Short mmCIF file of C-alpha atoms in Angstrom, two decimals:
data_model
loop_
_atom_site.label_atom_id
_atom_site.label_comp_id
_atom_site.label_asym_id
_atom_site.label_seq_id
_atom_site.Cartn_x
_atom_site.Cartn_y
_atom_site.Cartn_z
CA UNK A 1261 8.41 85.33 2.33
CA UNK A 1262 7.30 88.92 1.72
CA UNK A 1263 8.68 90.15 5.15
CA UNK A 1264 11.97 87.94 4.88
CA UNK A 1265 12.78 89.58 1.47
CA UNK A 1266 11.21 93.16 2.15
CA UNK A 1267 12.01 93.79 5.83
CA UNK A 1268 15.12 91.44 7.04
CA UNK A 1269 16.52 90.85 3.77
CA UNK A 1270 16.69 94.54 2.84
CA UNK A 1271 20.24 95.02 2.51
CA UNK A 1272 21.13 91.69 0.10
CA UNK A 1273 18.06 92.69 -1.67
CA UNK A 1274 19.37 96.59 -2.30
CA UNK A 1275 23.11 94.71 -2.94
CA UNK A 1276 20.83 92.62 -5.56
CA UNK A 1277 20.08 95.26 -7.56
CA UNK A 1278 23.10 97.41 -7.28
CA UNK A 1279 24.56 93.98 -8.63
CA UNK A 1280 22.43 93.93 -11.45
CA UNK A 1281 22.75 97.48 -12.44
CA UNK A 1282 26.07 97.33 -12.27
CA UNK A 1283 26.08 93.98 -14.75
CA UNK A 1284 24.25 95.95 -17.14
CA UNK A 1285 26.18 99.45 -16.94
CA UNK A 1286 29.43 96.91 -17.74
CA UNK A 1287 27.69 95.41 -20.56
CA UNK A 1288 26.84 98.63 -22.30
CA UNK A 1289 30.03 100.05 -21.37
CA UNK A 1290 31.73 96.92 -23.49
CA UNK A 1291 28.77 97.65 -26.37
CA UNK A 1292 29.86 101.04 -26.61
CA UNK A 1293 33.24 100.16 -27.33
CA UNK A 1294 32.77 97.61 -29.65
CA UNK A 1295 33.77 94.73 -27.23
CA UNK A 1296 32.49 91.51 -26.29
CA UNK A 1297 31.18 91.58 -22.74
CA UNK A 1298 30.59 87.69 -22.16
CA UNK A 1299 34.48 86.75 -21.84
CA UNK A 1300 35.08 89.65 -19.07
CA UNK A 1301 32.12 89.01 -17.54
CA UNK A 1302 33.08 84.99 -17.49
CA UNK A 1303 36.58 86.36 -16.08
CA UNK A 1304 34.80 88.65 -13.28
CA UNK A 1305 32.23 85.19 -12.52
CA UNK A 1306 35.13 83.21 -11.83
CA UNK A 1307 36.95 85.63 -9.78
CA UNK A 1308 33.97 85.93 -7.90
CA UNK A 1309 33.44 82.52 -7.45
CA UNK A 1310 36.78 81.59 -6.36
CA UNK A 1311 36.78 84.35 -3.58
CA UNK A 1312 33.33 83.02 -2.36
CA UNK A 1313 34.51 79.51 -2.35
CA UNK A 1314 37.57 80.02 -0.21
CA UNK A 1315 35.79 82.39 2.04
CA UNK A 1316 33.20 80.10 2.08
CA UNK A 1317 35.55 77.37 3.12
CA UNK A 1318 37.57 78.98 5.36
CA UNK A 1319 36.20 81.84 6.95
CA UNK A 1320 32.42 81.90 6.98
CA UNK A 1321 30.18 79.34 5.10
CA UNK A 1322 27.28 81.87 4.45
CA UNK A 1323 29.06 84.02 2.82
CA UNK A 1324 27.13 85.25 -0.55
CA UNK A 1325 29.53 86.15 -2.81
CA UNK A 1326 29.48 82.37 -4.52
CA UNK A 1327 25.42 82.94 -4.87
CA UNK A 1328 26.13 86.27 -6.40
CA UNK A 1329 28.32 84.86 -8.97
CA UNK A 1330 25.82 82.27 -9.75
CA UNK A 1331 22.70 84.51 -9.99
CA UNK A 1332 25.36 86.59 -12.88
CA UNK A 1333 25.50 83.64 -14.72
CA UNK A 1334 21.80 83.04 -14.85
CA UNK A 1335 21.49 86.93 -15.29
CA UNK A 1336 24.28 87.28 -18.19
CA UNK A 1337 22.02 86.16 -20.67
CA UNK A 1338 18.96 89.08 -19.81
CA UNK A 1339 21.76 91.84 -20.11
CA UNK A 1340 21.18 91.75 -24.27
CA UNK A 1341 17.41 92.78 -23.54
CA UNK A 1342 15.27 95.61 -23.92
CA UNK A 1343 14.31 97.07 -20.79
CA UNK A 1344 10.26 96.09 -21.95
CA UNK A 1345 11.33 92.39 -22.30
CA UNK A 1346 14.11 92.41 -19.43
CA UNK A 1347 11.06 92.06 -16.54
CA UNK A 1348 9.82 88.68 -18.24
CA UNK A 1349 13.13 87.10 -17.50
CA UNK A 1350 12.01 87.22 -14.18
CA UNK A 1351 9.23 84.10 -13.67
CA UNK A 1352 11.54 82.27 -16.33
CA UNK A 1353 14.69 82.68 -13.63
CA UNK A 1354 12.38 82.03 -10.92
CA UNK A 1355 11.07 78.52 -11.95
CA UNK A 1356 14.97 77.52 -13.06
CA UNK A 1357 15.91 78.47 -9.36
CA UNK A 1358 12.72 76.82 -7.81
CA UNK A 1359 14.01 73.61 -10.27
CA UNK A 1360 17.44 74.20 -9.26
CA UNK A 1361 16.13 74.50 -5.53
CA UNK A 1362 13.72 71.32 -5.33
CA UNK A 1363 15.89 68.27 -4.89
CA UNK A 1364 17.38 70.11 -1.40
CA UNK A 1365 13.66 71.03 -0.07
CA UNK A 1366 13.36 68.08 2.36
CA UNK A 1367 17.07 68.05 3.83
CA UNK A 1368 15.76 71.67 4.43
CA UNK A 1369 12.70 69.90 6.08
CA UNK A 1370 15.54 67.91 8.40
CA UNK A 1371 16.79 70.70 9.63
CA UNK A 1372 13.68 72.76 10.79
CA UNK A 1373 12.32 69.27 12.36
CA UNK A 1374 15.78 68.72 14.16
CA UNK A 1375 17.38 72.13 15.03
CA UNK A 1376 19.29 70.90 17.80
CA UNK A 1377 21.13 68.20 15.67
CA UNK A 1378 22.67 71.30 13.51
CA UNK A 1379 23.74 73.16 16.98
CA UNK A 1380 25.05 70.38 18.60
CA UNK A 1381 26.93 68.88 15.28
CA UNK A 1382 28.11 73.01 15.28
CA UNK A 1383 28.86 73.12 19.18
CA UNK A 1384 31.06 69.83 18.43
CA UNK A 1385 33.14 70.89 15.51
CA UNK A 1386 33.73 74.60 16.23
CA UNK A 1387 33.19 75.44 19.70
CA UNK A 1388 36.41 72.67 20.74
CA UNK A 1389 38.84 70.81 18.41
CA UNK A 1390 41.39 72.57 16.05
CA UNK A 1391 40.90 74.80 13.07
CA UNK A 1392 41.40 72.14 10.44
CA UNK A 1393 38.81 70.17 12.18
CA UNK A 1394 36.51 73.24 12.19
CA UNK A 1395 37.52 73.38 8.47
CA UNK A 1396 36.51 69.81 7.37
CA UNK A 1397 33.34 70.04 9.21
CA UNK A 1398 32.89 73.35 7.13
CA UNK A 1399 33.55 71.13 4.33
CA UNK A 1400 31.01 69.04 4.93
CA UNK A 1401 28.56 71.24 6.05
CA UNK A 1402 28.85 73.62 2.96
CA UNK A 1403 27.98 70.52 0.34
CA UNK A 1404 25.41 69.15 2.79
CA UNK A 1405 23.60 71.67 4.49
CA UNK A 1406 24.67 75.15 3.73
CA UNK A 1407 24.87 75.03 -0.14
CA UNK A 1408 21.60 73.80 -0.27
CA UNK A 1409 20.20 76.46 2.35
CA UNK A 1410 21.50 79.11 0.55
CA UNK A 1411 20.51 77.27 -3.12
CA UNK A 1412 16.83 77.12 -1.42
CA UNK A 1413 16.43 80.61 0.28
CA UNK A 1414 19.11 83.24 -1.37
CA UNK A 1415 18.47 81.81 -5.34
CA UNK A 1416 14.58 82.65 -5.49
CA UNK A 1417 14.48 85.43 -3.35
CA UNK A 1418 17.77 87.41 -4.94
CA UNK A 1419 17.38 86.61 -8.47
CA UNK A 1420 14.55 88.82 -9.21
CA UNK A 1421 16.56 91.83 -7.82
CA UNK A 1422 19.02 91.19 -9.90
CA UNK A 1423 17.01 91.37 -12.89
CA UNK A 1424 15.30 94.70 -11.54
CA UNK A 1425 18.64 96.18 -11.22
CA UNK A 1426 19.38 95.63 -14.84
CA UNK A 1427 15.46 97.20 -15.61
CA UNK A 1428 16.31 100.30 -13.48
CA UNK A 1429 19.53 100.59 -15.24
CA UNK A 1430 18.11 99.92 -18.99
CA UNK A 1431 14.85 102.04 -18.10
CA UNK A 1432 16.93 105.13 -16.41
CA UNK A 1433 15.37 104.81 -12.73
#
């Protein structure tokens, strides 16, 4: 886990925080000016989610901008902290992602046991046939497999950057 998240995950964790920090410079920057942050930052979410989705769908399904948007939701509420109580939101958003993670563990479990099911279904539906055939096996493959891949890995290992990003940003580092 440690060397996943440190070593080969370096970039989307750096991304994390830069994510983060940049949620709570926006916040403060709405504070300061007597707005209300939630609405824009609901706005920016969806945005963010709808790009993901159709990239997701038709370009590449691991595309992370869709996880990004959700770890801003779950991170949204944090921004209103101090910088000595943002850190605790940490454990809290890691056993909601763990929950949110759980039910998809053992078609994770499927997959490691039966590797060459996933290459040949991918083989199959994107190395021959047409692009909208490529696309509905995306489809499919998204909601089954990939969503809850990515719910299972990217949720508990991201989040906490996120959340350090907004503590750099509160605490000046």
């Amino acid at each position: 886990f440690l060397r996943q998240t440190l070593l080969e995950s370096k970039a989307a964790a750096l991304l994390g925080m830069l994510f983060g920090d940049g949620l709570a410079i926006q916040a403060e920057s709405a504070r300061s000016k007597g707005r209300a942050y939630t609405p824009f930052a609901l706005r920016r979410v969806g945005a963010l989610a709808l790009i993901g989705t159709a990239h997701s769908f038709l370009l590449w399904n691991l595309d992370i901008l869709l996880d990004y948007a959700l770890m801003s939701l779950m991170v949204l509420p944090f921004l209103r902290l101090r910088a000595s109580r943002v850190l605790w939101a940490i454990p809290l958003l890691l056993l909601v992602s763990v929950a949110i993670a759980a039910p998809f563990l053992s078609l994770l479990g499927q997959a490691e046991q039966h590797p060459e099911w996933f290459h040949a279904w991918g083989l199959q539906h994107y190395g021959a046939g047409s692009w909208l055939e490529a696309l509905k096996f995306r489809s499919w493959e998204l909601v089954h497999f990939v969503g809850p891949m990515r719910l299972t890995s990217r949720l508990p290992t991201l989040l906490p950057f996120f959340i350090l990003g907004v503590y750099f940003w509160k605490t000046g580092l």
